[in-house]
Amino acid sequence: MIEFVLLCAGLVAVFTTAAITVILVYESLGFFEFVSLWDFLTGTVWTPLFANPSYGILPLISGTLTVTLIALLVAVPMGTIIAIYLSEFAGHRVREAVKPALEMIAAVPTIVFGYFALLFVTPLLQDTILPNLPGFNMLAPGLVVGVATIPTIASLAEDAMRAVPMNMREGAYALGSNKMQVALSVVMPAAVSGVVAAYVLAAARAIGETMVVAIAAGQNANFTFNPMEAAATLTAYIAQVSLGDLEHGSVAYRSIFAAGLVLLAMTLVLNVAGHFLRRRYRKAY
């Protein structure tokens, strides 16, 4: 009976994912009855709410990828450095104090991060290094999303490093290695599968971020990879249309399901790539 209950509990996640996929595909089929799949995937103009609508998804994809890349450029090095410090250099008391405090960042509502990016980070960038930066841009929300994602990488990567057997460290110390050499040459290679998993989860978090980009990046869908320009992302557009102003069942309404399907596909590709990377590194080490 206990095994059956545990099996049912485990199947909840599988059922939920399958149900989401079925709903997105079903609703998207109604959308693609009116919009060509080729035009949808290759078009560079996304104006579904205009009098003469266009449904090219590339502007939303470019905005999503740009914000995600900026976030990862911030979160990956910072999160990895923090994880190495907490795992290999920090004392017990420091680790027990810093890690919970770091994880508290994840508890901050994303809408707060959005206004922080709009009202603090953007003016700061304008006053210091980028005076011509517009009020809405992808750089500020990308940086803030990166900061918000740091705890994900730092916590999971640190857990993976702490799981490395102590005898591997002791063997390296016995051969004359110092702490930095042990951390980079022994611990990191042994924990790389867990570290890669942390990177993948952080990337998925950045791709799925909604309120920060909806507030600070603007909602004008531009096909650009320039972080200095305003743009819309897949999640920001879904949030915009989901406010209830459109007629249920219209083409514009169903476009959010097509955008959601693209977002699901991007996340799926990311997780599959991370799975193969983890398998490869596990075999190597």
Backbone as CSV, one residue per row, in Angstrom:
resi,resn,N_x,N_y,N_z,CA_x,CA_y,CA_z,C_x,C_y,C_z
1,MET,0.826,-1.202,0.000,0.000,0.000,0.000,0.863,1.257,0.000
2,ILE,1.933,1.221,0.817,2.831,2.374,0.881,3.506,2.600,-0.470
3,GLU,3.938,1.508,-1.088,4.580,1.647,-2.401,3.602,2.201,-3.431
4,PHE,2.348,1.791,-3.357,1.344,2.289,-4.302,1.101,3.782,-4.094
5,VAL,1.031,4.214,-2.827,0.829,5.639,-2.539,2.016,6.451,-3.043
6,LEU,3.220,5.950,-2.819,4.405,6.662,-3.291,4.438,6.718,-4.819
7,LEU,4.026,5.634,-5.471,3.969,5.624,-6.929,2.981,6.672,-7.438
8,CYS,1.808,6.739,-6.803,0.806,7.732,-7.214,1.324,9.147,-7.013
9,ALA,2.033,9.366,-5.910,2.594,10.688,-5.653,3.624,11.056,-6.722
10,GLY,4.433,10.077,-7.115,5.419,10.342,-8.153,4.794,10.588,-9.511
11,LEU,3.668,9.921,-9.772,2.998,10.081,-11.064,2.262,11.410,-11.189
12,VAL,2.060,12.107,-10.080,1.387,13.408,-10.146,2.168,14.372,-11.033
13,ALA,3.489,14.400,-10.861,4.311,15.295,-11.672,4.254,14.909,-13.146
14,VAL,4.294,13.601,-13.421,4.223,13.140,-14.807,2.868,13.494,-15.420
15,PHE,1.801,13.262,-14.666,0.465,13.575,-15.162,0.308,15.075,-15.407
16,THR,0.825,15.881,-14.505,0.721,17.336,-14.661,1.435,17.804,-15.922
17,THR,2.642,17.302,-16.133,3.391,17.683,-17.338,2.666,17.228,-18.599
18,ALA,2.152,16.003,-18.582,1.423,15.504,-19.749,0.158,16.319,-20.003
19,ALA,-0.561,16.681,-18.940,-1.780,17.472,-19.099,-1.478,18.846,-19.674
20,ILE,-0.416,19.487,-19.194,-0.028,20.793,-19.731,0.307,20.679,-21.211
21,THR,1.044,19.641,-21.567,1.425,19.461,-22.965,0.204,19.240,-23.849
22,VAL,-0.717,18.408,-23.397,-1.930,18.130,-24.178,-2.742,19.402,-24.383
23,ILE,-2.915,20.193,-23.330,-3.694,21.424,-23.439,-3.032,22.401,-24.401
24,LEU,-1.721,22.561,-24.289,-1.016,23.492,-25.177,-1.122,23.047,-26.634
25,VAL,-0.938,21.753,-26.877,-1.015,21.252,-28.258,-2.430,21.399,-28.802
26,TYR,-3.428,21.057,-27.994,-4.822,21.138,-28.454,-5.211,22.572,-28.806
27,GLU,-4.907,23.499,-27.934,-5.257,24.890,-28.198,-4.421,25.469,-29.343
28,SER,-3.181,25.028,-29.466,-2.335,25.529,-30.544,-2.808,25.043,-31.907
29,LEU,-3.400,23.867,-31.968,-3.922,23.372,-33.244,-5.007,24.308,-33.782
30,GLY,-5.850,24.829,-32.893,-6.840,25.808,-33.327,-6.204,27.088,-33.836
31,PHE,-5.086,27.474,-33.235,-4.366,28.671,-33.700,-3.769,28.454,-35.079
32,PHE,-3.179,27.278,-35.297,-2.507,27.018,-36.569,-3.491,26.720,-37.706
33,GLU,-4.770,26.635,-37.403,-5.764,26.572,-38.479,-5.882,27.906,-39.207
34,PHE,-5.501,28.990,-38.552,-5.595,30.322,-39.142,-4.226,30.907,-39.479
35,VAL,-3.176,30.402,-38.859,-1.830,30.944,-39.051,-0.923,29.832,-39.550
36,SER,-0.167,30.126,-40.598,0.761,29.147,-41.151,1.876,28.852,-40.154
37,LEU,2.190,27.574,-39.991,3.273,27.188,-39.087,4.593,27.780,-39.543
38,TRP,4.821,27.814,-40.853,6.072,28.371,-41.383,6.171,29.866,-41.081
39,ASP,5.080,30.594,-41.308,5.086,32.031,-41.006,5.258,32.269,-39.513
40,PHE,4.678,31.399,-38.718,4.787,31.537,-37.269,6.231,31.373,-36.807
41,LEU,6.935,30.390,-37.356,8.289,30.087,-36.905,9.353,30.976,-37.536
42,THR,9.074,31.571,-38.677,10.083,32.367,-39.387,9.762,33.851,-39.449
43,GLY,8.559,34.247,-39.080,8.188,35.654,-39.160,8.920,36.504,-38.136
44,THR,9.218,37.743,-38.500,9.956,38.658,-37.628,9.089,39.801,-37.110
45,VAL,7.791,39.714,-37.318,6.858,40.742,-36.825,5.805,40.051,-35.973
46,TRP,5.676,40.508,-34.730,4.697,39.925,-33.806,3.761,41.042,-33.344
47,THR,2.613,41.145,-33.995,1.615,42.160,-33.656,0.227,41.516,-33.637
48,PRO,-0.032,40.580,-32.768,-1.322,39.877,-32.764,-2.485,40.748,-32.305
49,LEU,-2.198,41.864,-31.630,-3.258,42.705,-31.097,-3.564,43.894,-31.992
50,PHE,-2.906,43.983,-33.152,-3.132,45.098,-34.066,-4.319,44.791,-34.967
51,ALA,-4.755,45.841,-35.715,-5.861,45.653,-36.648,-5.479,44.680,-37.753
52,ASN,-4.232,44.779,-38.213,-3.692,43.832,-39.201,-2.647,42.977,-38.507
53,PRO,-3.054,41.895,-37.875,-2.126,41.136,-37.030,-1.081,40.366,-37.823
54,SER,0.083,40.205,-37.198,1.156,39.357,-37.713,1.598,38.447,-36.577
55,TYR,1.929,37.218,-36.941,2.204,36.206,-35.917,3.569,35.551,-36.115
56,GLY,4.602,36.340,-36.298,5.961,35.807,-36.348,6.545,35.751,-34.950
57,ILE,6.896,34.574,-34.479,7.288,34.375,-33.090,8.740,34.756,-32.808
58,LEU,9.546,34.995,-33.840,10.972,35.244,-33.635,11.268,36.435,-32.726
59,PRO,10.499,37.548,-32.772,10.790,38.637,-31.826,10.681,38.215,-30.364
60,LEU,9.693,37.395,-30.041,9.561,36.938,-28.656,10.685,35.975,-28.282
61,ILE,11.094,35.139,-29.241,12.191,34.197,-28.966,13.497,34.958,-28.756
62,SER,13.755,35.958,-29.587,14.999,36.724,-29.444,15.037,37.453,-28.112
63,GLY,13.913,38.031,-27.693,13.881,38.697,-26.398,14.102,37.725,-25.254
64,THR,13.483,36.562,-25.331,13.644,35.551,-24.286,15.089,35.075,-24.191
65,LEU,15.701,34.791,-25.329,17.078,34.293,-25.332,18.065,35.361,-24.863
66,THR,17.822,36.618,-25.235,18.732,37.687,-24.827,18.712,37.885,-23.323
67,VAL,17.527,37.974,-22.743,17.417,38.140,-21.293,18.015,36.934,-20.565
68,THR,17.764,35.731,-21.079,18.298,34.521,-20.457,19.816,34.490,-20.505
69,LEU,20.391,34.866,-21.641,21.852,34.862,-21.769,22.485,35.861,-20.811
70,ILE,21.913,37.056,-20.712,22.450,38.050,-19.777,22.369,37.517,-18.351
71,ALA,21.240,36.917,-18.006,21.072,36.375,-16.659,22.113,35.296,-16.361
72,LEU,22.351,34.409,-17.320,23.323,33.333,-17.090,24.747,33.867,-17.011
73,LEU,25.054,34.926,-17.761,26.386,35.527,-17.675,26.653,36.104,-16.290
74,VAL,25.588,36.457,-15.595,25.727,36.940,-14.222,25.685,35.783,-13.229
75,ALA,24.711,34.895,-13.390,24.443,33.878,-12.370,25.461,32.748,-12.364
76,VAL,25.907,32.303,-13.545,26.795,31.133,-13.599,28.131,31.395,-12.895
77,PRO,28.886,32.450,-13.265,30.159,32.645,-12.549,29.974,32.986,-11.078
78,MET,29.003,33.860,-10.763,28.802,34.243,-9.369,28.320,33.057,-8.543
79,GLY,27.361,32.309,-9.055,26.856,31.159,-8.321,27.911,30.088,-8.118
80,THR,28.733,29.852,-9.143,29.790,28.847,-9.032,30.845,29.258,-8.018
81,ILE,31.246,30.530,-8.048,32.246,31.016,-7.084,31.716,30.897,-5.657
82,ILE,30.465,31.282,-5.459,29.880,31.190,-4.120,29.804,29.734,-3.669
83,ALA,29.439,28.836,-4.595,29.349,27.419,-4.245,30.714,26.862,-3.849
84,ILE,31.739,27.219,-4.609,33.088,26.748,-4.275,33.527,27.276,-2.918
85,TYR,33.227,28.550,-2.658,33.621,29.126,-1.363,32.903,28.432,-0.211
86,LEU,31.591,28.255,-0.338,30.835,27.636,0.752,31.236,26.185,0.973
87,SER,31.571,25.490,-0.112,31.896,24.073,0.006,33.306,23.826,0.520
88,GLU,34.272,24.621,0.054,35.673,24.286,0.294,36.414,25.261,1.204
89,PHE,35.937,26.472,1.370,36.711,27.469,2.102,36.006,27.976,3.361
90,ALA,34.689,28.110,3.316,33.962,28.687,4.449,33.927,27.721,5.626
91,GLY,33.995,28.274,6.826,33.845,27.474,8.024,32.393,27.064,8.229
92,HIS,32.195,26.188,9.184,30.841,25.673,9.420,29.873,26.794,9.792
93,ARG,30.282,27.670,10.697,29.402,28.745,11.133,29.092,29.708,9.991
94,VAL,30.097,30.020,9.206,29.885,30.923,8.066,28.931,30.297,7.067
95,ARG,29.132,29.016,6.784,28.271,28.332,5.814,26.828,28.291,6.301
96,GLU,26.636,27.983,7.578,25.279,27.885,8.110,24.585,29.237,8.174
97,ALA,25.355,30.317,8.163,24.756,31.648,8.179,24.544,32.195,6.776
98,VAL,25.513,31.949,5.892,25.462,32.551,4.555,24.460,31.831,3.663
99,LYS,24.437,30.509,3.706,23.577,29.773,2.769,22.097,30.070,2.964
100,PRO,21.565,30.047,4.203,20.145,30.429,4.341,19.873,31.871,3.927
101,ALA,20.819,32.772,4.235,20.632,34.169,3.831,20.623,34.298,2.318
102,LEU,21.482,33.524,1.660,21.526,33.557,0.199,20.236,33.011,-0.395
103,GLU,19.732,31.952,0.191,18.505,31.354,-0.325,17.282,32.230,-0.089
104,MET,17.391,33.198,0.823,16.288,34.119,1.063,16.015,35.006,-0.154
105,ILE,17.030,35.175,-1.014,16.822,35.962,-2.230,15.739,35.327,-3.088
106,ALA,15.702,34.004,-3.097,14.692,33.300,-3.891,13.288,33.529,-3.365
107,ALA,13.160,33.991,-2.110,11.842,34.235,-1.533,11.289,35.614,-1.877
108,VAL,12.127,36.477,-2.464,11.665,37.818,-2.831,10.708,37.701,-4.017
109,PRO,9.513,38.302,-3.954,8.585,38.226,-5.086,9.204,38.817,-6.345
110,THR,8.950,38.173,-7.469,9.573,38.627,-8.714,9.079,40.002,-9.140
111,ILE,7.868,40.385,-8.728,7.387,41.711,-9.084,8.227,42.790,-8.395
112,VAL,8.757,42.481,-7.214,9.658,43.408,-6.529,10.955,43.543,-7.324
113,PHE,11.463,42.428,-7.810,12.652,42.480,-8.664,12.372,43.301,-9.923
114,GLY,11.157,43.198,-10.462,10.816,43.951,-11.658,10.894,45.443,-11.440
115,TYR,10.303,45.928,-10.363,10.365,47.363,-10.067,11.769,47.781,-9.652
116,PHE,12.512,46.875,-9.031,13.914,47.156,-8.710,14.726,47.381,-9.991
117,ALA,14.478,46.545,-11.007,15.175,46.712,-12.286,14.774,48.006,-12.976
118,LEU,13.478,48.335,-12.925,12.983,49.517,-13.628,13.376,50.816,-12.935
119,LEU,13.286,50.857,-11.614,13.443,52.115,-10.884,14.812,52.306,-10.255
120,PHE,15.624,51.248,-10.206,16.953,51.394,-9.614,18.072,51.023,-10.583
121,VAL,18.000,49.810,-11.153,19.104,49.345,-11.992,19.187,50.160,-13.281
122,THR,18.058,50.368,-13.953,18.085,51.144,-15.197,18.589,52.568,-14.968
123,PRO,18.069,53.335,-13.988,18.642,54.675,-13.737,20.113,54.636,-13.347
124,LEU,20.511,53.590,-12.610,21.922,53.475,-12.229,22.803,53.301,-13.457
125,LEU,22.373,52.449,-14.385,23.135,52.262,-15.621,23.154,53.542,-16.452
126,GLN,22.048,54.267,-16.472,21.987,55.517,-17.232,22.899,56.583,-16.636
127,ASP,23.018,56.611,-15.332,23.817,57.641,-14.671,25.297,57.323,-14.651
128,THR,25.666,56.061,-14.875,27.067,55.662,-14.733,27.742,55.374,-16.074
129,ILE,27.288,54.344,-16.770,28.037,53.896,-17.946,27.261,53.960,-19.249
130,LEU,25.929,54.031,-19.192,25.120,53.996,-20.416,24.102,55.137,-20.404
131,PRO,24.536,56.361,-20.671,23.600,57.491,-20.600,22.489,57.444,-21.637
132,ASN,22.711,56.746,-22.731,21.691,56.668,-23.782,20.782,55.453,-23.647
133,LEU,20.881,54.759,-22.549,20.059,53.575,-22.347,18.596,53.991,-22.177
134,PRO,17.685,53.429,-22.971,16.266,53.791,-22.816,15.689,53.281,-21.502
135,GLY,14.547,53.813,-21.130,13.922,53.424,-19.874,13.529,51.966,-19.842
136,PHE,13.096,51.432,-20.976,12.800,50.009,-21.090,13.888,49.365,-21.939
137,ASN,14.495,48.310,-21.424,15.585,47.629,-22.107,15.682,46.218,-21.575
138,MET,16.485,45.399,-22.231,16.666,44.013,-21.791,17.850,43.831,-20.862
139,LEU,18.753,44.823,-20.806,19.952,44.679,-19.994,19.636,44.669,-18.505
140,ALA,18.870,45.650,-18.041,18.564,45.737,-16.612,17.783,44.526,-16.105
141,PRO,16.693,44.131,-16.758,16.011,42.928,-16.272,16.862,41.675,-16.377
142,GLY,17.724,41.601,-17.399,18.608,40.454,-17.503,19.562,40.374,-16.318
143,LEU,20.121,41.513,-15.914,21.013,41.535,-14.758,20.280,41.156,-13.481
144,VAL,19.059,41.667,-13.320,18.300,41.384,-12.107,17.863,39.924,-12.069
145,VAL,17.446,39.388,-13.208,17.098,37.965,-13.254,18.326,37.121,-12.916
146,GLY,19.498,37.558,-13.376,20.721,36.839,-13.031,20.977,36.826,-11.536
147,VAL,20.777,37.978,-10.888,20.945,38.046,-9.434,19.935,37.147,-8.736
148,ALA,18.700,37.155,-9.231,17.667,36.316,-8.626,17.938,34.829,-8.820
149,THR,18.731,34.492,-9.829,19.006,33.086,-10.138,20.256,32.573,-9.433
150,ILE,21.067,33.479,-8.898,22.301,33.066,-8.225,22.045,32.043,-7.114
151,PRO,21.042,32.222,-6.248,20.841,31.220,-5.185,20.569,29.821,-5.709
152,THR,19.908,29.717,-6.865,19.636,28.390,-7.429,20.932,27.663,-7.743
153,ILE,21.836,28.351,-8.432,23.111,27.724,-8.791,23.969,27.498,-7.558
154,ALA,24.072,28.512,-6.696,24.948,28.401,-5.533,24.507,27.265,-4.613
155,SER,23.223,27.149,-4.357,22.737,26.128,-3.429,22.894,24.721,-3.998
156,LEU,22.428,24.510,-5.240,22.492,23.170,-5.822,23.927,22.746,-6.108
157,ALA,24.748,23.680,-6.615,26.143,23.335,-6.898,26.900,23.044,-5.603
158,GLU,26.620,23.809,-4.557,27.286,23.563,-3.280,26.898,22.196,-2.717
159,ASP,25.623,21.826,-2.847,25.187,20.500,-2.403,25.915,19.398,-3.172
160,ALA,26.083,19.593,-4.486,26.788,18.600,-5.299,28.252,18.490,-4.887
161,MET,28.887,19.616,-4.574,30.297,19.590,-4.172,30.468,18.967,-2.796
162,ARG,29.530,19.249,-1.904,29.621,18.673,-0.566,29.418,17.164,-0.587
163,ALA,28.771,16.659,-1.639,28.538,15.216,-1.748,29.767,14.463,-2.242
164,VAL,30.803,15.160,-2.700,32.033,14.493,-3.147,32.704,13.844,-1.939
165,PRO,33.077,12.576,-2.039,33.675,11.879,-0.878,34.914,12.600,-0.354
166,MET,35.028,12.648,0.973,36.142,13.348,1.596,37.478,12.685,1.286
167,ASN,37.486,11.365,1.022,38.776,10.713,0.757,39.409,11.205,-0.539
168,MET,38.610,11.727,-1.474,39.191,12.305,-2.683,39.933,13.597,-2.349
169,ARG,39.363,14.391,-1.472,40.058,15.607,-1.039,41.331,15.256,-0.269
170,GLU,41.200,14.299,0.639,42.360,13.935,1.467,43.488,13.370,0.621
171,GLY,43.141,12.607,-0.413,44.177,12.096,-1.300,44.908,13.211,-2.023
172,ALA,44.162,14.242,-2.458,44.794,15.380,-3.131,45.664,16.169,-2.164
173,TYR,45.171,16.349,-0.919,45.999,17.052,0.071,47.278,16.264,0.379
174,ALA,47.174,14.950,0.417,48.350,14.122,0.697,49.406,14.247,-0.391
175,LEU,48.976,14.566,-1.609,49.924,14.751,-2.714,50.461,16.171,-2.797
176,GLY,50.068,17.031,-1.839,50.616,18.371,-1.782,49.752,19.450,-2.396
177,SER,48.514,19.158,-2.745,47.637,20.166,-3.346,47.127,21.127,-2.270
178,ASN,46.891,22.378,-2.687,46.286,23.334,-1.773,44.775,23.349,-1.967
179,LYS,44.078,24.181,-1.224,42.619,24.180,-1.269,42.075,24.551,-2.644
180,MET,42.703,25.547,-3.269,42.226,25.966,-4.583,42.424,24.856,-5.613
181,GLN,43.560,24.191,-5.567,43.805,23.085,-6.500,42.833,21.938,-6.269
182,VAL,42.553,21.651,-5.011,41.594,20.589,-4.700,40.206,20.966,-5.208
183,ALA,39.813,22.225,-4.991,38.481,22.672,-5.393,38.299,22.609,-6.906
184,LEU,39.305,23.076,-7.646,39.171,23.174,-9.098,39.525,21.887,-9.829
185,SER,40.462,21.113,-9.292,40.957,19.932,-10.011,40.364,18.618,-9.525
186,VAL,39.783,18.615,-8.338,39.255,17.375,-7.780,37.746,17.477,-7.556
187,VAL,37.335,18.469,-6.798,35.929,18.567,-6.409,35.044,18.927,-7.589
188,MET,35.427,19.955,-8.352,34.599,20.388,-9.480,34.406,19.286,-10.520
189,PRO,35.472,18.598,-10.961,35.253,17.507,-11.921,34.374,16.390,-11.363
190,ALA,34.513,16.088,-10.070,33.716,15.012,-9.483,32.248,15.423,-9.329
191,ALA,31.997,16.698,-9.136,30.623,17.174,-8.911,30.022,17.809,-10.156
192,VAL,30.667,17.650,-11.302,30.256,18.415,-12.474,28.846,18.066,-12.940
193,SER,28.413,16.827,-12.750,27.059,16.480,-13.170,26.024,17.263,-12.375
194,GLY,26.228,17.385,-11.068,25.319,18.176,-10.247,25.410,19.654,-10.552
195,VAL,26.600,20.136,-10.857,26.778,21.550,-11.199,26.078,21.868,-12.522
196,VAL,26.203,20.975,-13.487,25.514,21.177,-14.764,24.005,21.176,-14.560
197,ALA,23.521,20.301,-13.697,22.089,20.295,-13.393,21.649,21.622,-12.798
198,ALA,22.486,22.218,-11.966,22.176,23.529,-11.392,22.120,24.593,-12.483
199,TYR,23.041,24.521,-13.438,23.038,25.482,-14.552,21.760,25.341,-15.382
200,VAL,21.371,24.113,-15.657,20.173,23.879,-16.473,18.940,24.400,-15.760
201,LEU,18.838,24.125,-14.460,17.686,24.604,-13.701,17.659,26.128,-13.659
202,ALA,18.829,26.746,-13.525,18.895,28.205,-13.520,18.484,28.775,-14.869
203,ALA,18.913,28.124,-15.950,18.515,28.590,-17.286,17.014,28.468,-17.478
204,ALA,16.429,27.375,-17.005,14.983,27.205,-17.100,14.255,28.268,-16.285
205,ARG,14.812,28.597,-15.120,14.219,29.667,-14.296,14.286,30.996,-15.035
206,ALA,15.409,31.284,-15.668,15.554,32.552,-16.386,14.618,32.615,-17.591
207,ILE,14.491,31.505,-18.324,13.610,31.484,-19.491,12.158,31.717,-19.071
208,GLY,11.771,31.164,-17.934,10.395,31.263,-17.497,10.075,32.503,-16.678
209,GLU,11.035,33.384,-16.468,10.775,34.593,-15.685,9.764,35.492,-16.393
210,THR,8.814,36.004,-15.643,7.711,36.763,-16.241,7.678,38.217,-15.798
211,MET,7.500,38.466,-14.512,7.190,39.815,-14.057,8.356,40.774,-14.221
212,VAL,9.587,40.303,-14.035,10.736,41.209,-14.170,10.814,41.770,-15.583
213,VAL,10.706,40.895,-16.583,10.812,41.357,-17.963,9.549,42.094,-18.391
214,ALA,8.393,41.703,-17.866,7.159,42.389,-18.227,7.171,43.834,-17.750
215,ILE,7.802,44.088,-16.606,7.832,45.437,-16.049,8.984,46.257,-16.618
216,ALA,10.179,45.682,-16.687,11.379,46.466,-16.976,11.855,46.393,-18.419
217,ALA,11.431,45.394,-19.186,11.902,45.269,-20.567,10.930,45.871,-21.568
218,GLY,9.759,46.283,-21.112,8.745,46.756,-22.047,8.011,45.572,-22.660
219,GLN,6.976,45.876,-23.404,6.195,44.810,-24.026,6.044,45.058,-25.520
220,ASN,7.073,45.687,-26.092,7.104,45.934,-27.533,7.960,44.866,-28.180
221,ALA,7.342,43.985,-28.948,8.056,42.842,-29.526,8.953,43.301,-30.672
222,ASN,10.249,43.366,-30.397,11.238,43.738,-31.424,12.129,42.537,-31.705
223,PHE,12.405,42.302,-32.978,13.323,41.228,-33.337,14.744,41.763,-33.255
224,THR,15.337,41.657,-32.085,16.668,42.179,-31.851,17.334,41.388,-30.738
225,PHE,18.654,41.317,-30.831,19.453,40.718,-29.768,20.272,41.781,-29.049
226,ASN,19.967,43.048,-29.308,20.666,44.158,-28.664,20.090,44.372,-27.276
227,PRO,20.851,44.156,-26.220,20.300,44.286,-24.863,19.954,45.722,-24.489
228,MET,20.419,46.697,-25.294,20.110,48.094,-25.003,18.715,48.496,-25.470
229,GLU,18.024,47.634,-26.159,16.714,47.965,-26.698,15.610,47.278,-25.895
230,ALA,14.421,47.861,-26.002,13.251,47.256,-25.366,12.779,46.074,-26.194
231,ALA,12.171,45.118,-25.530,11.682,43.924,-26.222,10.659,43.232,-25.340
232,ALA,9.993,42.267,-25.912,9.054,41.428,-25.165,9.559,40.000,-25.177
233,THR,9.192,39.244,-24.175,9.549,37.835,-24.101,8.288,36.991,-24.200
234,LEU,8.467,35.700,-24.338,7.334,34.796,-24.434,6.448,34.881,-23.191
235,THR,7.069,34.868,-22.036,6.289,34.896,-20.799,5.604,36.241,-20.601
236,ALA,6.275,37.337,-20.971,5.668,38.663,-20.819,4.434,38.800,-21.707
237,TYR,4.517,38.267,-22.930,3.356,38.344,-23.814,2.196,37.507,-23.273
238,ILE,2.486,36.318,-22.765,1.433,35.475,-22.207,0.755,36.185,-21.033
239,ALA,1.556,36.836,-20.181,0.986,37.563,-19.053,0.134,38.739,-19.529
240,GLN,0.587,39.412,-20.582,-0.148,40.558,-21.116,-1.515,40.150,-21.650
241,VAL,-1.571,39.068,-22.419,-2.822,38.648,-23.038,-3.740,37.968,-22.028
242,SER,-3.163,37.375,-21.002,-3.966,36.637,-20.027,-4.740,37.538,-19.076
243,LEU,-4.658,38.850,-19.255,-5.383,39.773,-18.381,-6.888,39.719,-18.601
244,GLY,-7.319,39.132,-19.737,-8.748,38.947,-19.952,-9.391,39.942,-20.878
245,ASP,-8.606,40.728,-21.603,-9.167,41.741,-22.499,-9.579,41.171,-23.852
246,LEU,-9.120,39.965,-24.192,-9.419,39.386,-25.495,-10.558,38.377,-25.397
247,GLU,-11.250,38.228,-26.494,-12.343,37.272,-26.557,-11.814,35.853,-26.481
248,HIS,-12.431,35.073,-25.629,-12.013,33.681,-25.478,-12.261,32.913,-26.777
249,GLY,-11.237,32.198,-27.238,-11.342,31.414,-28.458,-10.916,32.147,-29.708
250,SER,-10.599,33.448,-29.609,-10.131,34.184,-30.783,-8.711,33.761,-31.141
251,VAL,-8.289,34.150,-32.348,-6.942,33.783,-32.799,-5.892,34.418,-31.896
252,ALA,-6.093,35.685,-31.543,-5.145,36.363,-30.664,-5.083,35.689,-29.293
253,TYR,-6.235,35.247,-28.801,-6.250,34.556,-27.513,-5.503,33.228,-27.608
254,ARG,-5.743,32.495,-28.692,-5.073,31.199,-28.836,-3.580,31.346,-29.108
255,SER,-3.154,32.544,-29.478,-1.722,32.740,-29.722,-0.906,32.542,-28.450
256,ILE,-1.509,32.742,-27.265,-0.744,32.538,-26.038,-0.412,31.066,-25.848
257,PHE,-1.276,30.184,-26.357,-0.987,28.751,-26.243,0.124,28.352,-27.212
258,ALA,0.149,28.984,-28.390,1.247,28.728,-29.328,2.566,29.221,-28.743
259,ALA,2.526,30.408,-28.124,3.733,30.919,-27.475,4.147,30.018,-26.315
260,GLY,3.171,29.535,-25.553,3.485,28.612,-24.465,4.073,27.306,-24.955
261,LEU,3.613,26.841,-26.109,4.154,25.610,-26.680,5.615,25.803,-27.088
262,VAL,5.921,26.971,-27.649,7.316,27.276,-27.990,8.164,27.327,-26.724
263,LEU,7.639,27.942,-25.680,8.363,28.013,-24.410,8.594,26.624,-23.840
264,LEU,7.591,25.765,-23.935,7.736,24.383,-23.464,8.798,23.647,-24.275
265,ALA,8.817,23.869,-25.589,9.810,23.215,-26.442,11.224,23.689,-26.091
266,MET,11.391,24.988,-25.842,12.709,25.507,-25.465,13.175,24.892,-24.156
267,THR,12.278,24.793,-23.183,12.632,24.200,-21.897,12.961,22.720,-22.052
268,LEU,12.200,22.025,-22.920,12.451,20.604,-23.156,13.834,20.392,-23.773
269,VAL,14.169,21.198,-24.776,15.489,21.091,-25.407,16.581,21.341,-24.379
270,LEU,16.383,22.338,-23.524,17.375,22.664,-22.502,17.562,21.499,-21.531
271,ASN,16.474,20.899,-21.099,16.583,19.791,-20.148,17.177,18.543,-20.788
272,VAL,16.847,18.271,-22.052,17.433,17.119,-22.742,18.932,17.314,-22.908
273,ALA,19.339,18.535,-23.299,20.769,18.826,-23.444,21.485,18.662,-22.104
274,GLY,20.860,19.158,-21.028,21.463,18.991,-19.715,21.560,17.539,-19.299
275,HIS,20.554,16.741,-19.662,20.576,15.310,-19.328,21.743,14.614,-20.010
276,PHE,21.954,14.894,-21.296,23.062,14.254,-22.008,24.414,14.743,-21.496
277,LEU,24.497,16.013,-21.126,25.750,16.512,-20.569,26.068,15.826,-19.245
278,ARG,25.049,15.668,-18.397,25.275,14.989,-17.112,25.706,13.548,-17.331
279,ARG,25.073,12.844,-18.275,25.488,11.467,-18.547,26.914,11.403,-19.049
280,ARG,27.266,12.356,-19.904,28.628,12.353,-20.459,29.668,12.560,-19.374
281,TYR,29.430,13.523,-18.476,30.396,13.798,-17.437,30.448,12.697,-16.381
282,ARG,29.315,12.055,-16.153,29.323,10.936,-15.204,30.185,9.797,-15.721
283,LYS,30.114,9.537,-17.035,30.952,8.482,-17.617,32.429,8.880,-17.598
284,ALA,32.683,10.203,-17.768,34.073,10.651,-17.827,34.738,10.601,-16.460
285,TYR,33.927,10.825,-15.417,34.523,10.868,-14.084,33.984,9.783,-13.169
